[in-house]
């Protein structure tokens, strides 16, 4: 009798978990992030019929999904604490209010939750393969690749790119959002190819990523961002620029911020050091103009390696565009809480704008940065022959 009771209890527990009335995004604890999680992907469908209550779908059970309509996949990224993305519900609501479509939230929190970024990154191709299997079934039921959209955030942008590559660039659109770490040698360019007539390029953050070339177009953000300048032309004027290309391909610098006015401004910070020993650390740089306005960038996407007489080019992101920079301040940090404090001896530092390459480059020579101590100086114009 006791065995029968236990069996019934376990059956009820399983049923209540799998047949949840309104499935919610997987929520994990920080403990899960520490010990790591195996990959498990859930597809959560929202439509006009079920705008606030998701349906769990798969390749054999489409639920309310209408294959004749546009389907937008929302793919989150690295989750170091296991918590659900706070922006997910707002994005789903915004998409459904804008158009009658299928919105599929790709919940791979079991896999993305880890304190070790590379462990989550290693699972991105597996997630892409699972999505391809699902999309293949959609195509078999009459869907069109032109109606398949991907919105990827952080590592979700990687996943989107991999799916695009699997379909030879035939997806309707790939959108990459937010800053993310990259697996390739650091740079700040994004390949955009085979752009459709109706594609709007707005803003996109990248620190070396190539897989977006496999989408028909790439876009990101809100209407406010469409006034952000991009490599000398504005986002809403991209067609005039790209039509000059044959084939239509270009390199572009993009970025967004979390808050209005959303635009971000990139600078290269070129540093030649002259320490005898190698120094590893991050740089925080603050710019101040003549009116006292300041903007700061902590360049910490990965520790830089400073070697004697070698130039290191760091990408700095600022949320304000200061035309006349009066002073620059630098802080060097190794990130070590205990141990000796180090110095970074700089032979030359150069600041150059990527948004406004026509602006004079700013230099300073012979600086010594004490670790975790702010060093403030007035820059001078770099020699014009120094490119």
mmCIF file of C-alpha atoms in Angstrom:
data_model
loop_
_atom_site.group_PDB
_atom_site.id
_atom_site.type_symbol
_atom_site.label_atom_id
_atom_site.label_comp_id
_atom_site.label_asym_id
_atom_site.label_seq_id
_atom_site.Cartn_x
_atom_site.Cartn_y
_atom_site.Cartn_z
ATOM 1 C CA UNK A 1 0.000 0.000 0.000
ATOM 2 C CA UNK A 2 2.859 2.326 0.862
ATOM 3 C CA UNK A 3 4.525 1.569 -2.497
ATOM 4 C CA UNK A 4 1.301 2.407 -4.326
ATOM 5 C CA UNK A 5 1.020 5.722 -2.463
ATOM 6 C CA UNK A 6 4.617 6.647 -3.323
ATOM 7 C CA UNK A 7 4.070 5.732 -6.968
ATOM 8 C CA UNK A 8 0.951 7.926 -7.182
ATOM 9 C CA UNK A 9 2.777 10.804 -5.464
ATOM 10 C CA UNK A 10 5.725 10.633 -7.860
ATOM 11 C CA UNK A 11 3.374 10.476 -10.846
ATOM 12 C CA UNK A 12 1.625 13.636 -9.660
ATOM 13 C CA UNK A 13 4.926 15.402 -9.186
ATOM 14 C CA UNK A 14 6.087 14.575 -12.694
ATOM 15 C CA UNK A 15 2.744 15.565 -14.207
ATOM 16 C CA UNK A 16 2.676 18.896 -12.400
ATOM 17 C CA UNK A 17 6.146 19.747 -13.704
ATOM 18 C CA UNK A 18 5.682 18.780 -17.330
ATOM 19 C CA UNK A 19 2.056 19.892 -17.677
ATOM 20 C CA UNK A 20 2.577 23.272 -16.058
ATOM 21 C CA UNK A 21 -0.330 25.542 -17.012
ATOM 22 C CA UNK A 22 1.928 28.470 -17.932
ATOM 23 C CA UNK A 23 5.506 27.253 -18.256
ATOM 24 C CA UNK A 24 8.068 29.716 -16.993
ATOM 25 C CA UNK A 25 11.672 30.330 -17.978
ATOM 26 C CA UNK A 26 14.096 28.002 -16.197
ATOM 27 C CA UNK A 27 15.296 29.529 -12.942
ATOM 28 C CA UNK A 28 18.489 28.144 -11.431
ATOM 29 C CA UNK A 29 20.502 28.967 -8.338
ATOM 30 C CA UNK A 30 24.014 30.300 -8.059
ATOM 31 C CA UNK A 31 24.963 26.843 -6.812
ATOM 32 C CA UNK A 32 24.070 25.517 -10.270
ATOM 33 C CA UNK A 33 26.342 28.144 -11.797
ATOM 34 C CA UNK A 34 29.232 27.018 -9.606
ATOM 35 C CA UNK A 35 28.853 23.286 -10.255
ATOM 36 C CA UNK A 36 27.828 23.775 -13.894
ATOM 37 C CA UNK A 37 24.815 22.535 -15.838
ATOM 38 C CA UNK A 38 24.309 20.116 -18.694
ATOM 39 C CA UNK A 39 22.603 21.399 -21.823
ATOM 40 C CA UNK A 40 18.803 21.244 -22.040
ATOM 41 C CA UNK A 41 16.889 23.395 -24.538
ATOM 42 C CA UNK A 42 13.222 24.348 -24.130
ATOM 43 C CA UNK A 43 11.249 26.189 -26.814
ATOM 44 C CA UNK A 44 8.546 28.450 -25.380
ATOM 45 C CA UNK A 45 5.959 29.741 -27.873
ATOM 46 C CA UNK A 46 4.034 33.010 -27.539
ATOM 47 C CA UNK A 47 1.413 34.178 -30.051
ATOM 48 C CA UNK A 48 -1.554 36.537 -30.131
ATOM 49 C CA UNK A 49 -3.612 33.643 -28.758
ATOM 50 C CA UNK A 50 -1.284 33.100 -25.802
ATOM 51 C CA UNK A 51 0.572 36.370 -25.287
ATOM 52 C CA UNK A 52 1.241 35.906 -21.573
ATOM 53 C CA UNK A 53 1.153 32.127 -21.200
ATOM 54 C CA UNK A 54 3.847 30.184 -23.035
ATOM 55 C CA UNK A 55 3.420 26.824 -24.734
ATOM 56 C CA UNK A 56 6.257 24.308 -24.672
ATOM 57 C CA UNK A 57 6.746 23.165 -28.268
ATOM 58 C CA UNK A 58 9.060 20.827 -30.143
ATOM 59 C CA UNK A 59 9.478 19.370 -33.625
ATOM 60 C CA UNK A 60 6.521 17.020 -33.124
ATOM 61 C CA UNK A 61 4.184 19.385 -31.243
ATOM 62 C CA UNK A 62 3.847 22.889 -32.726
ATOM 63 C CA UNK A 63 1.000 24.054 -30.496
ATOM 64 C CA UNK A 64 -0.311 27.448 -31.659
ATOM 65 C CA UNK A 65 2.618 28.002 -34.027
ATOM 66 C CA UNK A 66 1.425 29.016 -37.494
ATOM 67 C CA UNK A 67 4.137 28.150 -40.024
ATOM 68 C CA UNK A 68 2.721 30.599 -42.574
ATOM 69 C CA UNK A 69 3.547 33.579 -40.345
ATOM 70 C CA UNK A 70 6.845 35.134 -39.326
ATOM 71 C CA UNK A 71 8.593 33.279 -36.523
ATOM 72 C CA UNK A 72 11.053 35.188 -34.335
ATOM 73 C CA UNK A 73 13.396 33.231 -32.090
ATOM 74 C CA UNK A 74 14.709 35.056 -29.000
ATOM 75 C CA UNK A 75 17.954 33.526 -27.768
ATOM 76 C CA UNK A 76 19.535 34.621 -24.505
ATOM 77 C CA UNK A 77 23.209 34.298 -23.649
ATOM 78 C CA UNK A 78 25.606 33.613 -20.804
ATOM 79 C CA UNK A 79 23.834 33.360 -17.423
ATOM 80 C CA UNK A 80 26.501 33.430 -14.666
ATOM 81 C CA UNK A 81 23.983 33.385 -11.801
ATOM 82 C CA UNK A 82 21.208 31.180 -13.234
ATOM 83 C CA UNK A 83 18.529 33.876 -13.072
ATOM 84 C CA UNK A 84 16.117 34.455 -15.996
ATOM 85 C CA UNK A 85 16.849 37.453 -18.268
ATOM 86 C CA UNK A 86 14.954 40.449 -16.887
ATOM 87 C CA UNK A 87 14.352 41.842 -20.380
ATOM 88 C CA UNK A 88 12.720 38.744 -21.885
ATOM 89 C CA UNK A 89 9.056 39.473 -21.078
ATOM 90 C CA UNK A 90 9.277 43.059 -22.323
ATOM 91 C CA UNK A 91 10.817 41.937 -25.612
ATOM 92 C CA UNK A 92 8.133 39.289 -26.161
ATOM 93 C CA UNK A 93 5.412 41.833 -25.449
ATOM 94 C CA UNK A 94 6.962 44.402 -27.788
ATOM 95 C CA UNK A 95 7.235 41.958 -30.670
ATOM 96 C CA UNK A 96 3.648 40.718 -30.356
ATOM 97 C CA UNK A 97 2.311 44.251 -30.093
ATOM 98 C CA UNK A 98 4.156 45.188 -33.278
ATOM 99 C CA UNK A 99 3.094 42.269 -35.479
ATOM 100 C CA UNK A 100 0.999 39.107 -35.579
ATOM 101 C CA UNK A 101 3.814 36.561 -35.407
ATOM 102 C CA UNK A 102 5.156 33.522 -33.592
ATOM 103 C CA UNK A 103 7.652 34.374 -30.864
ATOM 104 C CA UNK A 104 9.766 31.464 -29.677
ATOM 105 C CA UNK A 105 11.870 31.979 -26.564
ATOM 106 C CA UNK A 106 14.842 29.631 -26.636
ATOM 107 C CA UNK A 107 15.448 28.686 -23.010
ATOM 108 C CA UNK A 108 18.892 27.102 -22.720
ATOM 109 C CA UNK A 109 19.528 28.286 -19.187
ATOM 110 C CA UNK A 110 20.596 24.720 -18.413
ATOM 111 C CA UNK A 111 23.851 25.063 -20.280
ATOM 112 C CA UNK A 112 24.237 28.838 -20.194
ATOM 113 C CA UNK A 113 24.305 28.878 -16.389
ATOM 114 C CA UNK A 114 27.916 28.624 -15.285
ATOM 115 C CA UNK A 115 30.504 30.930 -13.789
ATOM 116 C CA UNK A 116 32.952 29.870 -16.512
ATOM 117 C CA UNK A 117 32.142 31.737 -19.712
ATOM 118 C CA UNK A 118 33.924 29.309 -22.033
ATOM 119 C CA UNK A 119 31.811 26.400 -20.729
ATOM 120 C CA UNK A 120 28.661 28.189 -21.863
ATOM 121 C CA UNK A 121 30.264 29.255 -25.144
ATOM 122 C CA UNK A 122 31.199 25.650 -25.941
ATOM 123 C CA UNK A 123 27.507 24.710 -26.016
ATOM 124 C CA UNK A 124 26.390 27.328 -28.546
ATOM 125 C CA UNK A 125 26.805 25.109 -31.624
ATOM 126 C CA UNK A 126 24.793 22.354 -29.940
ATOM 127 C CA UNK A 127 21.956 24.806 -29.350
ATOM 128 C CA UNK A 128 22.176 25.921 -32.987
ATOM 129 C CA UNK A 129 21.942 22.307 -34.151
ATOM 130 C CA UNK A 130 18.802 21.773 -32.037
ATOM 131 C CA UNK A 131 17.239 24.916 -33.521
ATOM 132 C CA UNK A 132 18.076 23.775 -37.039
ATOM 133 C CA UNK A 133 16.300 20.479 -36.436
ATOM 134 C CA UNK A 134 13.215 22.384 -35.300
ATOM 135 C CA UNK A 135 13.346 24.805 -38.242
ATOM 136 C CA UNK A 136 13.785 21.902 -40.662
ATOM 137 C CA UNK A 137 10.502 20.492 -39.394
ATOM 138 C CA UNK A 138 8.866 23.905 -39.802
ATOM 139 C CA UNK A 139 10.059 23.991 -43.408
ATOM 140 C CA UNK A 140 8.630 20.522 -43.967
ATOM 141 C CA UNK A 141 5.281 21.861 -42.758
ATOM 142 C CA UNK A 142 5.357 24.765 -45.210
ATOM 143 C CA UNK A 143 7.362 27.519 -43.490
ATOM 144 C CA UNK A 144 9.703 29.826 -45.428
ATOM 145 C CA UNK A 145 13.267 30.751 -44.473
ATOM 146 C CA UNK A 146 12.422 34.368 -45.325
ATOM 147 C CA UNK A 147 10.020 34.333 -42.373
ATOM 148 C CA UNK A 148 12.590 32.991 -39.888
ATOM 149 C CA UNK A 149 14.087 35.749 -37.718
ATOM 150 C CA UNK A 150 16.696 35.407 -34.992
ATOM 151 C CA UNK A 151 17.262 37.837 -32.119
ATOM 152 C CA UNK A 152 20.388 36.822 -30.207
ATOM 153 C CA UNK A 153 21.717 38.456 -27.069
ATOM 154 C CA UNK A 154 25.276 37.831 -25.886
ATOM 155 C CA UNK A 155 26.076 34.184 -26.681
ATOM 156 C CA UNK A 156 22.634 33.998 -28.241
ATOM 157 C CA UNK A 157 24.093 36.139 -31.005
ATOM 158 C CA UNK A 158 26.699 33.442 -31.607
ATOM 159 C CA UNK A 159 23.954 30.814 -31.779
ATOM 160 C CA UNK A 160 22.016 32.939 -34.273
ATOM 161 C CA UNK A 161 25.089 33.261 -36.437
ATOM 162 C CA UNK A 162 25.673 29.520 -36.408
ATOM 163 C CA UNK A 163 22.064 28.859 -37.455
ATOM 164 C CA UNK A 164 22.469 31.406 -40.252
ATOM 165 C CA UNK A 165 25.588 29.630 -41.433
ATOM 166 C CA UNK A 166 23.750 26.287 -41.453
ATOM 167 C CA UNK A 167 21.234 27.775 -43.899
ATOM 168 C CA UNK A 168 23.859 29.442 -46.103
ATOM 169 C CA UNK A 169 22.701 32.939 -45.222
ATOM 170 C CA UNK A 170 19.095 32.395 -46.269
ATOM 171 C CA UNK A 171 17.375 33.354 -43.007
ATOM 172 C CA UNK A 172 15.135 36.403 -43.126
ATOM 173 C CA UNK A 173 17.079 38.350 -40.540
ATOM 174 C CA UNK A 174 19.580 37.993 -37.731
ATOM 175 C CA UNK A 175 19.690 40.594 -34.983
ATOM 176 C CA UNK A 176 22.671 40.742 -32.633
ATOM 177 C CA UNK A 177 22.172 42.667 -29.411
ATOM 178 C CA UNK A 178 24.260 43.726 -26.456
ATOM 179 C CA UNK A 179 27.973 43.398 -25.809
ATOM 180 C CA UNK A 180 29.484 39.932 -25.774
ATOM 181 C CA UNK A 181 32.904 38.327 -25.662
ATOM 182 C CA UNK A 182 34.201 36.830 -28.875
ATOM 183 C CA UNK A 183 36.101 33.707 -29.713
ATOM 184 C CA UNK A 184 38.280 35.234 -32.400
ATOM 185 C CA UNK A 185 41.208 37.653 -32.385
ATOM 186 C CA UNK A 186 40.009 41.005 -31.065
ATOM 187 C CA UNK A 187 38.908 43.646 -33.550
ATOM 188 C CA UNK A 188 35.784 45.718 -33.984
ATOM 189 C CA UNK A 189 34.374 44.921 -37.374
ATOM 190 C CA UNK A 190 31.293 43.162 -38.535
ATOM 191 C CA UNK A 191 30.730 41.751 -41.983
ATOM 192 C CA UNK A 192 27.367 42.554 -43.519
ATOM 193 C CA UNK A 193 26.629 40.933 -46.843
ATOM 194 C CA UNK A 194 23.731 40.210 -49.195
ATOM 195 C CA UNK A 195 21.569 42.870 -47.586
ATOM 196 C CA UNK A 196 17.881 42.950 -48.479
ATOM 197 C CA UNK A 197 16.171 46.053 -49.790
ATOM 198 C CA UNK A 198 13.968 46.349 -46.699
ATOM 199 C CA UNK A 199 16.707 45.779 -44.158
ATOM 200 C CA UNK A 200 17.422 48.549 -41.681
ATOM 201 C CA UNK A 201 20.880 48.588 -40.153
ATOM 202 C CA UNK A 202 20.801 50.304 -36.810
ATOM 203 C CA UNK A 203 23.290 49.528 -34.076
ATOM 204 C CA UNK A 204 25.183 46.424 -33.095
ATOM 205 C CA UNK A 205 27.993 45.737 -30.620
ATOM 206 C CA UNK A 206 30.891 43.504 -31.596
ATOM 207 C CA UNK A 207 34.379 42.754 -30.421
ATOM 208 C CA UNK A 208 35.419 40.507 -33.304
ATOM 209 C CA UNK A 209 32.685 38.329 -34.698
ATOM 210 C CA UNK A 210 32.287 37.026 -38.222
ATOM 211 C CA UNK A 211 29.262 34.757 -38.362
ATOM 212 C CA UNK A 212 26.762 37.556 -38.965
ATOM 213 C CA UNK A 213 27.853 37.600 -42.581
ATOM 214 C CA UNK A 214 25.630 34.549 -42.959
ATOM 215 C CA UNK A 215 22.439 36.528 -42.419
ATOM 216 C CA UNK A 216 20.689 38.549 -45.096
ATOM 217 C CA UNK A 217 20.885 41.537 -42.832
ATOM 218 C CA UNK A 218 21.718 42.501 -39.286
ATOM 219 C CA UNK A 219 19.969 45.040 -37.133
ATOM 220 C CA UNK A 220 19.486 45.945 -33.521
ATOM 221 C CA UNK A 221 17.793 48.301 -31.178
ATOM 222 C CA UNK A 222 15.113 50.926 -31.149
ATOM 223 C CA UNK A 223 14.191 53.837 -33.438
ATOM 224 C CA UNK A 224 16.199 56.204 -31.242
ATOM 225 C CA UNK A 225 19.374 54.395 -32.313
ATOM 226 C CA UNK A 226 18.849 54.986 -36.012
ATOM 227 C CA UNK A 227 20.498 58.397 -35.727
ATOM 228 C CA UNK A 228 23.747 56.912 -34.448
ATOM 229 C CA UNK A 229 26.600 57.628 -36.844
ATOM 230 C CA UNK A 230 28.303 54.573 -38.284
ATOM 231 C CA UNK A 231 31.623 54.895 -40.118
ATOM 232 C CA UNK A 232 30.807 58.263 -41.602
ATOM 233 C CA UNK A 233 27.268 57.488 -42.783
ATOM 234 C CA UNK A 234 24.039 57.256 -40.815
ATOM 235 C CA UNK A 235 22.135 54.062 -40.234
ATOM 236 C CA UNK A 236 19.056 55.249 -42.118
ATOM 237 C CA UNK A 237 21.234 56.059 -45.148
ATOM 238 C CA UNK A 238 22.911 52.671 -45.381
ATOM 239 C CA UNK A 239 21.484 51.832 -48.825
ATOM 240 C CA UNK A 240 23.196 54.753 -50.562
ATOM 241 C CA UNK A 241 26.518 53.651 -49.114
ATOM 242 C CA UNK A 242 26.223 49.918 -49.698
ATOM 243 C CA UNK A 243 24.940 50.226 -53.261
ATOM 244 C CA UNK A 244 28.357 51.583 -54.204
ATOM 245 C CA UNK A 245 29.833 48.198 -53.277
ATOM 246 C CA UNK A 246 30.025 45.281 -55.676
ATOM 247 C CA UNK A 247 29.266 42.892 -54.117
ATOM 248 C CA UNK A 248 27.488 44.906 -51.364
ATOM 249 C CA UNK A 249 29.792 44.280 -48.431
ATOM 250 C CA UNK A 250 31.329 46.594 -45.895
ATOM 251 C CA UNK A 251 32.998 46.765 -42.507
ATOM 252 C CA UNK A 252 31.062 48.669 -39.870
ATOM 253 C CA UNK A 253 31.413 49.713 -36.269
ATOM 254 C CA UNK A 254 28.279 49.397 -34.123
ATOM 255 C CA UNK A 255 27.314 49.615 -30.476
ATOM 256 C CA UNK A 256 24.434 50.260 -28.140
ATOM 257 C CA UNK A 257 23.928 51.212 -24.523
ATOM 258 C CA UNK A 258 21.233 49.933 -22.145
ATOM 259 C CA UNK A 259 19.738 53.397 -21.536
ATOM 260 C CA UNK A 260 18.730 56.375 -23.651
ATOM 261 C CA UNK A 261 20.063 57.789 -25.873
ATOM 262 C CA UNK A 262 21.421 54.231 -26.522
ATOM 263 C CA UNK A 263 24.302 55.334 -28.751
ATOM 264 C CA UNK A 264 27.826 54.287 -27.839
ATOM 265 C CA UNK A 265 31.041 55.796 -29.188
ATOM 266 C CA UNK A 266 34.156 53.766 -29.859
ATOM 267 C CA UNK A 267 37.757 54.856 -29.506
ATOM 268 C CA UNK A 268 40.962 52.955 -29.961
ATOM 269 C CA UNK A 269 43.400 53.440 -27.108
ATOM 270 C CA UNK A 270 46.863 52.539 -28.409
ATOM 271 C CA UNK A 271 49.448 51.962 -25.677
ATOM 272 C CA UNK A 272 53.159 51.294 -26.116
ATOM 273 C CA UNK A 273 54.694 50.271 -22.807
ATOM 274 C CA UNK A 274 58.327 50.022 -21.743
ATOM 275 C CA UNK A 275 58.233 47.795 -18.657
ATOM 276 C CA UNK A 276 61.037 45.300 -18.602
ATOM 277 C CA UNK A 277 58.635 42.596 -17.437
ATOM 278 C CA UNK A 278 55.269 41.737 -18.976
ATOM 279 C CA UNK A 279 52.276 43.375 -17.319
ATOM 280 C CA UNK A 280 48.729 41.998 -17.504
ATOM 281 C CA UNK A 281 45.746 44.072 -16.520
ATOM 282 C CA UNK A 282 42.820 46.279 -17.475
ATOM 283 C CA UNK A 283 42.585 49.992 -18.132
ATOM 284 C CA UNK A 284 39.835 52.400 -17.056
ATOM 285 C CA UNK A 285 39.853 55.631 -19.050
ATOM 286 C CA UNK A 286 37.891 58.801 -18.382
ATOM 287 C CA UNK A 287 37.544 61.742 -20.762
ATOM 288 C CA UNK A 288 36.675 65.283 -19.672
ATOM 289 C CA UNK A 289 35.891 68.196 -21.955
ATOM 290 C CA UNK A 290 36.373 71.929 -21.369
ATOM 291 C CA UNK A 291 32.862 72.262 -19.934
ATOM 292 C CA UNK A 292 33.481 69.631 -17.259
ATOM 293 C CA UNK A 293 31.460 66.847 -18.925
ATOM 294 C CA UNK A 294 32.927 63.398 -18.327
ATOM 295 C CA UNK A 295 32.505 59.919 -19.798
ATOM 296 C CA UNK A 296 34.205 56.733 -18.657
ATOM 297 C CA UNK A 297 35.056 53.377 -20.170
ATOM 298 C CA UNK A 298 36.344 50.366 -18.283
ATOM 299 C CA UNK A 299 38.227 48.270 -20.810
ATOM 300 C CA UNK A 300 37.865 44.925 -19.085
ATOM 301 C CA UNK A 301 36.556 42.522 -21.733
ATOM 302 C CA UNK A 302 39.792 40.628 -21.214
ATOM 303 C CA UNK A 303 43.102 41.464 -19.510
ATOM 304 C CA UNK A 304 45.530 43.147 -21.865
ATOM 305 C CA UNK A 305 49.128 41.972 -22.113
ATOM 306 C CA UNK A 306 51.629 44.828 -22.117
ATOM 307 C CA UNK A 307 55.113 43.984 -23.408
ATOM 308 C CA UNK A 308 58.114 46.228 -23.779
ATOM 309 C CA UNK A 309 57.927 48.345 -26.952
ATOM 310 C CA UNK A 310 54.837 46.483 -28.214
ATOM 311 C CA UNK A 311 51.676 48.405 -29.081
ATOM 312 C CA UNK A 312 48.401 47.218 -27.541
ATOM 313 C CA UNK A 313 45.221 48.592 -29.132
ATOM 314 C CA UNK A 314 42.275 48.560 -26.736
ATOM 315 C CA UNK A 315 38.646 49.225 -27.655
ATOM 316 C CA UNK A 316 37.053 51.825 -25.381
ATOM 317 C CA UNK A 317 33.264 52.352 -25.322
ATOM 318 C CA UNK A 318 31.818 55.674 -24.145
ATOM 319 C CA UNK A 319 28.161 56.675 -23.794
ATOM 320 C CA UNK A 320 28.938 60.325 -24.587
ATOM 321 C CA UNK A 321 30.714 61.892 -27.534
ATOM 322 C CA UNK A 322 33.022 64.632 -26.283
ATOM 323 C CA UNK A 323 34.237 66.771 -29.155
ATOM 324 C CA UNK A 324 36.952 68.711 -27.326
ATOM 325 C CA UNK A 325 38.785 66.454 -24.872
ATOM 326 C CA UNK A 326 40.620 68.579 -22.318
ATOM 327 C CA UNK A 327 41.947 65.918 -19.931
ATOM 328 C CA UNK A 328 42.305 62.152 -19.873
ATOM 329 C CA UNK A 329 42.603 60.017 -16.756
ATOM 330 C CA UNK A 330 43.812 56.428 -16.613
ATOM 331 C CA UNK A 331 43.668 53.703 -13.974
ATOM 332 C CA UNK A 332 45.645 50.484 -14.397
ATOM 333 C CA UNK A 333 44.589 47.382 -12.472
ATOM 334 C CA UNK A 334 45.785 43.776 -12.410
ATOM 335 C CA UNK A 335 42.644 42.710 -10.569
ATOM 336 C CA UNK A 336 44.643 41.236 -7.742
ATOM 337 C CA UNK A 337 43.246 41.847 -4.260
ATOM 338 C CA UNK A 338 46.380 40.768 -2.448
ATOM 339 C CA UNK A 339 50.004 40.930 -3.445
ATOM 340 C CA UNK A 340 52.320 43.692 -4.648
ATOM 341 C CA UNK A 341 51.133 46.757 -6.527
ATOM 342 C CA UNK A 342 52.568 47.131 -10.001
ATOM 343 C CA UNK A 343 53.458 50.029 -12.250
ATOM 344 C CA UNK A 344 52.707 50.328 -15.935
ATOM 345 C CA UNK A 345 55.253 52.486 -17.718
ATOM 346 C CA UNK A 346 53.837 53.974 -20.910
ATOM 347 C CA UNK A 347 56.078 55.186 -23.671
ATOM 348 C CA UNK A 348 53.163 56.564 -25.679
ATOM 349 C CA UNK A 349 49.370 56.523 -25.458
ATOM 350 C CA UNK A 350 47.173 57.527 -28.391
ATOM 351 C CA UNK A 351 43.410 58.083 -28.475
ATOM 352 C CA UNK A 352 41.644 57.902 -31.833
ATOM 353 C CA UNK A 353 37.933 58.069 -32.566
ATOM 354 C CA UNK A 354 36.306 55.388 -34.704
ATOM 355 C CA UNK A 355 33.027 57.285 -35.087
ATOM 356 C CA UNK A 356 34.820 60.482 -36.164
ATOM 357 C CA UNK A 357 38.103 59.383 -37.783
ATOM 358 C CA UNK A 358 38.595 62.907 -39.125
ATOM 359 C CA UNK A 359 39.183 64.253 -35.620
ATOM 360 C CA UNK A 360 42.780 64.867 -34.532
ATOM 361 C CA UNK A 361 44.328 61.971 -32.669
ATOM 362 C CA UNK A 362 45.402 62.726 -29.101
ATOM 363 C CA UNK A 363 48.715 61.590 -27.638
ATOM 364 C CA UNK A 364 50.778 61.701 -24.477
ATOM 365 C CA UNK A 365 54.279 60.401 -23.814
ATOM 366 C CA UNK A 366 56.288 59.017 -20.917
ATOM 367 C CA UNK A 367 53.685 58.199 -18.253
ATOM 368 C CA UNK A 368 53.920 55.961 -15.211
ATOM 369 C CA UNK A 369 50.661 54.442 -13.943
ATOM 370 C CA UNK A 370 50.602 53.231 -10.353
ATOM 371 C CA UNK A 371 48.195 50.340 -9.930
ATOM 372 C CA UNK A 372 44.690 51.427 -8.839
ATOM 373 C CA UNK A 373 45.755 55.088 -8.752
ATOM 374 C CA UNK A 374 44.157 57.610 -11.105
ATOM 375 C CA UNK A 375 46.614 59.459 -13.336
ATOM 376 C CA UNK A 376 45.272 62.636 -14.971
ATOM 377 C CA UNK A 377 46.964 64.457 -17.852
ATOM 378 C CA UNK A 378 46.317 66.861 -20.686
ATOM 379 C CA UNK A 379 46.727 65.252 -24.116
ATOM 380 C CA UNK A 380 48.542 66.834 -27.031
ATOM 381 C CA UNK A 381 47.918 66.442 -30.737
ATOM 382 C CA UNK A 382 49.686 63.477 -32.258
ATOM 383 C CA UNK A 383 52.094 64.204 -35.115
ATOM 384 C CA UNK A 384 50.159 64.152 -38.380
ATOM 385 C CA UNK A 385 52.518 61.637 -39.933
ATOM 386 C CA UNK A 386 51.711 59.153 -37.168
ATOM 387 C CA UNK A 387 48.831 56.995 -38.461
#
